[in-house]
Tab-separated table of C-alpha atoms in Angstrom:
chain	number	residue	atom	x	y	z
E	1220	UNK	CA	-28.681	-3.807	9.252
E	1221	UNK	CA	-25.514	-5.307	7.160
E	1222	UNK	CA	-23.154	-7.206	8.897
E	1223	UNK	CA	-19.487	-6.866	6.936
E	1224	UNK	CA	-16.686	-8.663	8.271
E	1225	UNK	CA	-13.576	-7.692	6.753
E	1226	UNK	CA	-10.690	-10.366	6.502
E	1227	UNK	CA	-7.233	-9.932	6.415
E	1228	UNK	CA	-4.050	-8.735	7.992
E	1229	UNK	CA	-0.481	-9.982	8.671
E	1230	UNK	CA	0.892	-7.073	6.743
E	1231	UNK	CA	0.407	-3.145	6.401
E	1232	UNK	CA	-0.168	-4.251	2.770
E	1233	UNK	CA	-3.475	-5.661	3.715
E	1234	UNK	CA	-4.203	-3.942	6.771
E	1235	UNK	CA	-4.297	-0.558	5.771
E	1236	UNK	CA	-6.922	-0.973	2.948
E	1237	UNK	CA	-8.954	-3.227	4.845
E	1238	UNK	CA	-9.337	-0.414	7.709
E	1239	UNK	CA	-9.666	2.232	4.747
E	1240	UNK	CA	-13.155	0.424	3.896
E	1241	UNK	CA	-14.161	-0.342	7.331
E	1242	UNK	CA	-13.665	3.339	7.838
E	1243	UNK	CA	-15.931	4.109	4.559
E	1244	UNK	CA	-18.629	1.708	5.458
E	1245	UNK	CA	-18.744	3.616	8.933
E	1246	UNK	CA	-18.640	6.672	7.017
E	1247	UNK	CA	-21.884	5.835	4.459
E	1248	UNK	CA	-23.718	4.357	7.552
E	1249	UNK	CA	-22.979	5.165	11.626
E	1250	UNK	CA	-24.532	1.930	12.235
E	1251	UNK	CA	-23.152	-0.555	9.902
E	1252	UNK	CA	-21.816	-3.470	11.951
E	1253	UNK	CA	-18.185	-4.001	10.602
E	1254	UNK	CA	-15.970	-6.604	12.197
E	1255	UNK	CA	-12.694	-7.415	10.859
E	1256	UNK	CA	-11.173	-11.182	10.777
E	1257	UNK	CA	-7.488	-11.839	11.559
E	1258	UNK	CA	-4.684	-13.575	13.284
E	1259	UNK	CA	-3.475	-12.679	16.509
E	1260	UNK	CA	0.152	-12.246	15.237
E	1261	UNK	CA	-0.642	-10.272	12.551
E	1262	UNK	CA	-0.138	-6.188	12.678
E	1263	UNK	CA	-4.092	-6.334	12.374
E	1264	UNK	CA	-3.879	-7.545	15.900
E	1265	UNK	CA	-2.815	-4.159	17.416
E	1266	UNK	CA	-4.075	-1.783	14.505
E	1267	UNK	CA	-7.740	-3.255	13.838
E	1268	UNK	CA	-8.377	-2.539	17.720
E	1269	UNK	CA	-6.983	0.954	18.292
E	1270	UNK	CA	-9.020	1.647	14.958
E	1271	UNK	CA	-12.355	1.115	17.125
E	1272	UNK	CA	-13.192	-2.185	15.631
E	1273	UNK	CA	-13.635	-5.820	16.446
E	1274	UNK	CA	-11.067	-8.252	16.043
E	1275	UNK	CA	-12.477	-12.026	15.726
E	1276	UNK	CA	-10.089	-14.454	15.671
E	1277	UNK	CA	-8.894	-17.124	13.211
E	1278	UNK	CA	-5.634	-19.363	12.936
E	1279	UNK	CA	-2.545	-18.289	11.509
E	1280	UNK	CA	-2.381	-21.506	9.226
E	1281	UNK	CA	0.146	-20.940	5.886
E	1282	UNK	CA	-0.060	-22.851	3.174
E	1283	UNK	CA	2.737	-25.754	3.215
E	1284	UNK	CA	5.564	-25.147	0.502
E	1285	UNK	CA	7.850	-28.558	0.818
E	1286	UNK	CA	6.385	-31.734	1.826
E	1287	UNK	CA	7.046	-31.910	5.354
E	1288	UNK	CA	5.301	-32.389	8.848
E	1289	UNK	CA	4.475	-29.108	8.193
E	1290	UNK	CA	2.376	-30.248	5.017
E	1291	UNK	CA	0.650	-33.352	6.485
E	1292	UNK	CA	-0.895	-31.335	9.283
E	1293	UNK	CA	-2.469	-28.129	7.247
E	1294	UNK	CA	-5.228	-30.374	5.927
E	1295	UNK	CA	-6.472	-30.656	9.566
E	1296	UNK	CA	-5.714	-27.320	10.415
E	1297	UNK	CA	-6.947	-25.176	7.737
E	1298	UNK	CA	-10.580	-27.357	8.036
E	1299	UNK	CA	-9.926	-26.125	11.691
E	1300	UNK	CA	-9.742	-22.671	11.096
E	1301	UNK	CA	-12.959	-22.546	8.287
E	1302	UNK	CA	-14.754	-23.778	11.560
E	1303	UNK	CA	-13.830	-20.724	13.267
E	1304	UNK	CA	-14.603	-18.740	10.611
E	1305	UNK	CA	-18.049	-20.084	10.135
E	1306	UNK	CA	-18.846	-20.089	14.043
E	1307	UNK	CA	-18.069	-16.096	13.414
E	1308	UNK	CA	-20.675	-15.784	10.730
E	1309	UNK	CA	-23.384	-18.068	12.754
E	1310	UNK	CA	-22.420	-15.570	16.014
E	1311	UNK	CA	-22.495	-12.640	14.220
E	1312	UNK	CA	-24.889	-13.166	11.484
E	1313	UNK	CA	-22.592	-11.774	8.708
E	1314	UNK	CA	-23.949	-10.994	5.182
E	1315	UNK	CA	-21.318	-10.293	3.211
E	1316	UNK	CA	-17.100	-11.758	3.493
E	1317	UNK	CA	-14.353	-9.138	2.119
E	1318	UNK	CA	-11.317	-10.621	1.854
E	1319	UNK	CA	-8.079	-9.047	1.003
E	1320	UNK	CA	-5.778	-11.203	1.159
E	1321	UNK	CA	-3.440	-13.103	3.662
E	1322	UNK	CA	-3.681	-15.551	6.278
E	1323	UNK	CA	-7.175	-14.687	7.571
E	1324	UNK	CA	-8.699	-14.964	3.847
E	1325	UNK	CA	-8.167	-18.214	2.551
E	1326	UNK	CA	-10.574	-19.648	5.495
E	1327	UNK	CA	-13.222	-16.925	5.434
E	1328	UNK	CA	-13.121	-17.888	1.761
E	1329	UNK	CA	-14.412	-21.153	2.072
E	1330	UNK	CA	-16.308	-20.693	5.218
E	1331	UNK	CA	-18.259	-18.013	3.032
E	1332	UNK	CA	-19.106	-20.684	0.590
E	1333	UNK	CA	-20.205	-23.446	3.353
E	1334	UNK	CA	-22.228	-20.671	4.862
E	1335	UNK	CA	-23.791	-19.673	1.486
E	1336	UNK	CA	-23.149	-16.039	1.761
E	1337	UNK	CA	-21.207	-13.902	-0.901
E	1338	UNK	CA	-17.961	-12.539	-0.601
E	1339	UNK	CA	-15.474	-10.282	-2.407
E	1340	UNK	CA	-11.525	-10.100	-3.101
E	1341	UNK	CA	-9.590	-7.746	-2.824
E	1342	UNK	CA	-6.381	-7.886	-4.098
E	1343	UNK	CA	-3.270	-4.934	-3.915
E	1344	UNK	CA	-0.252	-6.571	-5.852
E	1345	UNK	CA	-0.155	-6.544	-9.390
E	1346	UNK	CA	1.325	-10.095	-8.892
E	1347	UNK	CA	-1.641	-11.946	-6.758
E	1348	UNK	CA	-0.749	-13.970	-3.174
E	1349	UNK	CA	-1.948	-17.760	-2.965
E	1350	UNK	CA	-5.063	-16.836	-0.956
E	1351	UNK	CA	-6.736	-14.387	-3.367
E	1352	UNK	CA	-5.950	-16.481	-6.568
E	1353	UNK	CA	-8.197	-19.393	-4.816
E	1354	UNK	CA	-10.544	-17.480	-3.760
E	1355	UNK	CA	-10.902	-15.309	-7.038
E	1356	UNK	CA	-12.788	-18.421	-8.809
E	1357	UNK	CA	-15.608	-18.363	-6.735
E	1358	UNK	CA	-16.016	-14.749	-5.508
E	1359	UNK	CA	-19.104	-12.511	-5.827
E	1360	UNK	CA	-16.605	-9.757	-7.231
E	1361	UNK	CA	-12.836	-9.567	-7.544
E	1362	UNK	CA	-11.250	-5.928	-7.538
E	1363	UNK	CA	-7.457	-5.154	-8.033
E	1364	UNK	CA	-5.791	-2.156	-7.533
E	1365	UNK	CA	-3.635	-2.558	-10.869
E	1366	UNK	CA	-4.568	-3.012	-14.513
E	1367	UNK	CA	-3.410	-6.408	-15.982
E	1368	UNK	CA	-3.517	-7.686	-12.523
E	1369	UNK	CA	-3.839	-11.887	-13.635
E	1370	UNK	CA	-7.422	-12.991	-11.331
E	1371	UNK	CA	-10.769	-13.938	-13.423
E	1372	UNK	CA	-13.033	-11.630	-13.757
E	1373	UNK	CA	-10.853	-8.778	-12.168
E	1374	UNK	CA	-12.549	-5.362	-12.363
E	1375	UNK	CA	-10.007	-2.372	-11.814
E	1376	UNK	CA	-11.007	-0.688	-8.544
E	1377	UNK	CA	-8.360	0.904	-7.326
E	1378	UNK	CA	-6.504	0.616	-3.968
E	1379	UNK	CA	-8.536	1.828	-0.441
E	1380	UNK	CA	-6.782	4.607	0.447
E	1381	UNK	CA	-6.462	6.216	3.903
E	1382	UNK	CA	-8.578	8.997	4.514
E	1383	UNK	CA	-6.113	11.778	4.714
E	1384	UNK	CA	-4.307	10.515	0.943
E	1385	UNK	CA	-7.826	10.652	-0.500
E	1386	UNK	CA	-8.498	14.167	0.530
E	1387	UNK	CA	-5.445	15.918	0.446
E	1388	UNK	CA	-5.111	19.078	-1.683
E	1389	UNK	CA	-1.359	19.066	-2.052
E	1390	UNK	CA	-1.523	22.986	-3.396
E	1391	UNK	CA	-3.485	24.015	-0.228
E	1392	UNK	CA	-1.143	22.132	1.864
E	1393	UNK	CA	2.108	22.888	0.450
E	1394	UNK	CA	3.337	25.819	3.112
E	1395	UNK	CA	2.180	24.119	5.920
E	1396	UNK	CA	3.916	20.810	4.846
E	1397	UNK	CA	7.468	22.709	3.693
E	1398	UNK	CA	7.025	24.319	7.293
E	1399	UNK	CA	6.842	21.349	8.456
E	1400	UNK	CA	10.027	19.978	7.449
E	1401	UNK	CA	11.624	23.241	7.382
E	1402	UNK	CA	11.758	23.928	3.866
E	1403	UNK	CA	11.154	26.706	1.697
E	1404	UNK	CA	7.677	25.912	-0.166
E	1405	UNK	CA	8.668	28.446	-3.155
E	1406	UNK	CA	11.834	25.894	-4.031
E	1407	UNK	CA	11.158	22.351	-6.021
E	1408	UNK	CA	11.644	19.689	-3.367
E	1409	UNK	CA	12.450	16.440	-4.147
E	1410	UNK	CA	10.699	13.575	-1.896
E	1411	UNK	CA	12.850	10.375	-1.230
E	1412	UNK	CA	11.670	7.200	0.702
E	1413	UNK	CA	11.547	3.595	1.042
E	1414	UNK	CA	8.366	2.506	3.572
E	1415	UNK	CA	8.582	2.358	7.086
E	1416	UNK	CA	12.427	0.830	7.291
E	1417	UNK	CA	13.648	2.675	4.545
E	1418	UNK	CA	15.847	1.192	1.845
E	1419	UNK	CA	19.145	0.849	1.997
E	1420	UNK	CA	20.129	1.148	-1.405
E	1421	UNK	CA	18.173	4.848	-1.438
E	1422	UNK	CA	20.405	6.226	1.272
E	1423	UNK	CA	23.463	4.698	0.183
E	1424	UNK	CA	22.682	6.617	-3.441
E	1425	UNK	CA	21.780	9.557	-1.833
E	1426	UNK	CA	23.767	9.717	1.131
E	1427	UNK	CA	26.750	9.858	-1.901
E	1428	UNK	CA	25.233	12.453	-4.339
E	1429	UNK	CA	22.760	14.234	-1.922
E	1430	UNK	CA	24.938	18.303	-2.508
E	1431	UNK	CA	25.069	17.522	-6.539
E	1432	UNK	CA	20.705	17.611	-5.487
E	1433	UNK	CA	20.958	20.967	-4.075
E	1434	UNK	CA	23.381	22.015	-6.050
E	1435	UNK	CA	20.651	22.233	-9.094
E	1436	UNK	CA	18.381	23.971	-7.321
E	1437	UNK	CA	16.205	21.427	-5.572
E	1438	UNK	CA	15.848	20.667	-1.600
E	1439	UNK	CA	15.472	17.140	-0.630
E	1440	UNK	CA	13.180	15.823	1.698
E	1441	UNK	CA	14.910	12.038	2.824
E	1442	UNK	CA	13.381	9.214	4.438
E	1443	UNK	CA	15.602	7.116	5.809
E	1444	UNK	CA	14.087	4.443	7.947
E	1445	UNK	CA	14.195	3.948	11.755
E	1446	UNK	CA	16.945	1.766	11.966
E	1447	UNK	CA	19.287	4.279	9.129
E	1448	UNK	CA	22.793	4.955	10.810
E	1449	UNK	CA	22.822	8.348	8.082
E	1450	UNK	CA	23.557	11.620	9.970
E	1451	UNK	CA	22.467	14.674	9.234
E	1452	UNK	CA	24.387	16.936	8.011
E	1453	UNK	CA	22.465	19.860	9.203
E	1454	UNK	CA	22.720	21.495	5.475
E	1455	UNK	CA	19.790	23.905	4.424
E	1456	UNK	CA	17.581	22.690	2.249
E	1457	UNK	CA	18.337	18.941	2.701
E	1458	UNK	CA	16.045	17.781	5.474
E	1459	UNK	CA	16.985	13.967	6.649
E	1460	UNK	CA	14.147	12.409	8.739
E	1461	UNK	CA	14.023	8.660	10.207
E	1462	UNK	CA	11.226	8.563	10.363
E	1463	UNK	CA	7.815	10.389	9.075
E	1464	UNK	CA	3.820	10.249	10.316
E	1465	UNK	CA	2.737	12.868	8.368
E	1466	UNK	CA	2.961	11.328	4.764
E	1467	UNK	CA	0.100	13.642	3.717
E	1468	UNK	CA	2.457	16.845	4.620
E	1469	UNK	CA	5.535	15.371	2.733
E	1470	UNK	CA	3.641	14.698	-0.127
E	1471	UNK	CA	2.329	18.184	-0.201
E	1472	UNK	CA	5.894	20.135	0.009
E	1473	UNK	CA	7.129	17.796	-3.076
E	1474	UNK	CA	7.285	17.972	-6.493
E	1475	UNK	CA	9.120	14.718	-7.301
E	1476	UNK	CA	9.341	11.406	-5.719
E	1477	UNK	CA	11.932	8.728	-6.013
E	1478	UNK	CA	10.759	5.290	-3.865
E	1479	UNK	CA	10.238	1.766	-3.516
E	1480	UNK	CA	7.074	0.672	-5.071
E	1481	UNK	CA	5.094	-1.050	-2.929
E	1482	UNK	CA	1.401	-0.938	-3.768
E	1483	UNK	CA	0.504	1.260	-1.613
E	1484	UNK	CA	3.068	3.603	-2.509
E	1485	UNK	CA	2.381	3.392	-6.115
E	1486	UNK	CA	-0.969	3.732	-5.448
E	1487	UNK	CA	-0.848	7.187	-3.364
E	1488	UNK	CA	1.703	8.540	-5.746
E	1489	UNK	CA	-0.413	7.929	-8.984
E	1490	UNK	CA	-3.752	9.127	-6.832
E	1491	UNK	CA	-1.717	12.795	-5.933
E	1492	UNK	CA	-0.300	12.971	-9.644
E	1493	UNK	CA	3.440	13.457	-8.932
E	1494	UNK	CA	6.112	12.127	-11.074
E	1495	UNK	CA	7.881	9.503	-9.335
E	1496	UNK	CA	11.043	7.288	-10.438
E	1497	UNK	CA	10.635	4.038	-8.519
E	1498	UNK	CA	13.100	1.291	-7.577
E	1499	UNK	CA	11.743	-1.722	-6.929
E	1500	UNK	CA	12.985	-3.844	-3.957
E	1501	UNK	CA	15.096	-7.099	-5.682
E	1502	UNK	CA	14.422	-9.568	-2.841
E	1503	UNK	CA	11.145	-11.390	-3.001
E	1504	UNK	CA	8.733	-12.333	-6.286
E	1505	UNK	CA	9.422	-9.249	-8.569
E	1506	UNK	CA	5.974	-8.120	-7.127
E	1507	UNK	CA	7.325	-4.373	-6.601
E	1508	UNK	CA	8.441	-3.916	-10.161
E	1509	UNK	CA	4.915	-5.282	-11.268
E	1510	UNK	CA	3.279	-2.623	-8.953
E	1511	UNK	CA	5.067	0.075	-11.038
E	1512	UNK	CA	4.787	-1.302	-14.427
E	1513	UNK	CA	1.602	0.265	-14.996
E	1514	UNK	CA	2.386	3.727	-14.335
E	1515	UNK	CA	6.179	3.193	-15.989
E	1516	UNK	CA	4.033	2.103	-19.206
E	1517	UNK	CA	1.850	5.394	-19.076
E	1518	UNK	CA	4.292	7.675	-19.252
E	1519	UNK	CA	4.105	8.818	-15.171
E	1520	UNK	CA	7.379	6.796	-13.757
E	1521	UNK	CA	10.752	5.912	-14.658
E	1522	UNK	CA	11.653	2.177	-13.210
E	1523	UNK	CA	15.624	1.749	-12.337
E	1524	UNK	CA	16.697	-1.469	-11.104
E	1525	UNK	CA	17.823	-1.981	-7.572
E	1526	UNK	CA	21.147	-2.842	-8.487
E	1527	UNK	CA	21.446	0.229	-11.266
E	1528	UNK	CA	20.724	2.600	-8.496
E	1529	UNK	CA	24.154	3.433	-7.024
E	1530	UNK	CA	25.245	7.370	-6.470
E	1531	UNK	CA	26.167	7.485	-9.655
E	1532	UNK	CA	22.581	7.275	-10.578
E	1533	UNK	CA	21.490	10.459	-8.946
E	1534	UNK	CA	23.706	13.032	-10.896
E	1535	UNK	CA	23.146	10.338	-14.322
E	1536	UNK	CA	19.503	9.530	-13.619
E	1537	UNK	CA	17.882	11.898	-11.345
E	1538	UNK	CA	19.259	15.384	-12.192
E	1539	UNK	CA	17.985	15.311	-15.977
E	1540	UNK	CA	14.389	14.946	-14.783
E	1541	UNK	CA	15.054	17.643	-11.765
E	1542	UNK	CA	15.998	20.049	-14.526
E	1543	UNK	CA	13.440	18.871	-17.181
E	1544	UNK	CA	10.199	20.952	-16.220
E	1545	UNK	CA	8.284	19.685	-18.900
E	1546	UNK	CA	9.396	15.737	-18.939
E	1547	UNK	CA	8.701	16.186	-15.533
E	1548	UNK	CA	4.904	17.923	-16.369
E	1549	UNK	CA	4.102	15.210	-18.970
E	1550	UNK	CA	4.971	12.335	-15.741
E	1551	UNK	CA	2.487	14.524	-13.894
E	1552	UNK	CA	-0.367	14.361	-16.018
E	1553	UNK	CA	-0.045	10.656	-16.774
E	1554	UNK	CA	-0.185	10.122	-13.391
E	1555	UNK	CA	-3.392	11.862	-12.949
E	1556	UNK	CA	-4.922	10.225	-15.637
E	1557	UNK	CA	-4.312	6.366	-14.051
E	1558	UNK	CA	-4.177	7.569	-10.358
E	1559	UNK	CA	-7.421	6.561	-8.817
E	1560	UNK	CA	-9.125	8.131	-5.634
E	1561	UNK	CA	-11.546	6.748	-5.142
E	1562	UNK	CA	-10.813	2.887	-4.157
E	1563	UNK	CA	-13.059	2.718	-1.290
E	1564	UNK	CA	-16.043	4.033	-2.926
E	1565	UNK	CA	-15.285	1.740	-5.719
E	1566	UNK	CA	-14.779	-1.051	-3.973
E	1567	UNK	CA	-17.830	-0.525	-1.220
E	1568	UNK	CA	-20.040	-0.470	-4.689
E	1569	UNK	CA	-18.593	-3.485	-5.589
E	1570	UNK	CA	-19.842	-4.924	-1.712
E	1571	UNK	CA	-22.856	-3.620	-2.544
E	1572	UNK	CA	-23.592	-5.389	-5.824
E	1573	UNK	CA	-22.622	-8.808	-4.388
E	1574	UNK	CA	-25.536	-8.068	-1.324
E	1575	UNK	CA	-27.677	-7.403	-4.055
């Protein structure tokens, strides 16, 4: 029997595909033993568990950016923390290390190599974190979820998705999901979002132009984020939700999607084939713009700045797509063409070629 042990965490960003091929390597075999490595401050503390799976433990230990105090103590500490990580493998007799990224990888890493077993990176961003770069020169197999994506030997595999993105027939669901929000699934709907806190500078656009939306014909399905102060203004056809835990459903009653572009997001959207305009978060490395480059360059998004996308957007921007049926049909089938399903197959064959 294989014994996998699945690093990473700190972020939904890593978390989610991690447990996506946990879930897939459960799924090929009932009795594959697959642990998962992370911090205990990380969201992989609380999700890894309720997902049915082990959580061994490693130190949260960043890599210093400024000499400081900070800096002459990570020598010491990372060696530290590849000590816990190789006591897991002696324990637990693992074959095979899959990192994808964050604090939890950069030790496994290197404890991987010490132990002499193989491992493989994952990595989501177009634009790579610290961890996966160094680990990328030694690793059994490297797979990115975007093309161009700057690691050696990188091998496009797609992104992990979860289960219920994978599977979902968005024509079969389509009633059921308009129901849902209670919208009419014979009228276009437009999807808007920004992740789990939504995105200011979506609901200030929209929050301004939202009527000149229905107005042309279209209902709108908004996102707003837990902590949005937007009220709803209880208008037919214009359904305002903080918050939404049936992605799958909201995906299925749309026909157009304007978001942040996280890599997850991009991912999904490009898997399901819907047109999509995204506008990338400003704060940070210019890693959400990179996610979306790929799909902007094929024809199935439109990118729009962060600070381009004020109300005045919607009516200049938006509208001409809403009431372009076939620009909007072209986006579509790009999307399909670079949208890949099938991440955690790919990437599980990847696994399997570095046990080989």
């Amino acid at each position: 029997m294989t014994t996998y042990l699945l690093a990473g965490g700190g972020t939904a960003g890593h978390v989610n595909p991690l447990l996506a091929v946990a879930d897939g390597l459960r799924a090929r075999d009932a009795d594959a033993d697959v642990r998962v490595l992370g911090t205990a401050e990380g969201l992989e503390s609380r999700l890894v568990p309720q997902r049915g799976y082990e959580l061994l433990i490693v130190d949260k230990v960043p890599f210093p950016r400024r000499p400081d105090r900070a800096a002459a103590a990570f020598p010491g500490r990372f060696r530290r923390a590849v000590a816990q990580v190789r006591q897991h493998i002696a324990e637990h007799a693992v074959d095979v290390i899959v990192g994808f990224g964050g604090y939890a990888s950069a030790p496994a890493y290197v404890a991987a190599r010490g132990a002499g077993i193989p491992f493989v990176v994952h990595e989501a961003n177009a634009r790579p974190g610290l961890a996966n770069r160094l680990g990328a020169r030694r690793a059994a197999g490297v797979g990115v979820a975007f093309e161009g994506t700057p690691l050696p030997r990188a091998r496009l595999v797609g992104m992990p998705l979860r289960r219920e993105i994978e599977d979902l027939d968005r024509s079969a669901l389509r009633a059921e999901g308009a129901a849902h929000f209670g919208l009419d699934p014979g009228r276009p709907t437009l999807l808007v979002f920004g992740g789990s806190l939504g995105a200011l500078r979506l609901n200030t656009a929209f929050a301004g132009a939202w009527r000149e939306v229905l107005d042309a014909g279209w209902q709108l399905l908004h996102v707003t984020g837990e902590r949005s102060d937007l009220e709803d203004p209880g208008e037919p056809g214009y359904a305002l939700r903080r918050y939404v835990d049936r992605m799958d459903l909201a995906f299925a009653a749309c026909d157009f999607i304007v978001s942040r572009s996280g890599a997850a997001t991009v991912s999904e959207i490009s898997a399901l084939g819907i047109p999509a305009v995204y506008v990338p978060y400003a704060v940070g490395n210019g890693e959400q713009a990179l996610n979306a480059a790929s799909a902007v360059a094929h024809g199935a998004a439109i990118l729009i700045p962060d600070a381009e996308f004020t109300p005045d957007a919607v009516p200049g921007r938006i509208l001409p797509l809403l009431t372009d049926a076939d620009e909007r049909s072209r986006m579509a089938e790009n999307a399909a063409e670079i949208g890949i399903r099938t991440g955690t197959e790919n990437l599980i064959a990847m696994i399997d070629e570095a046990l080989a």
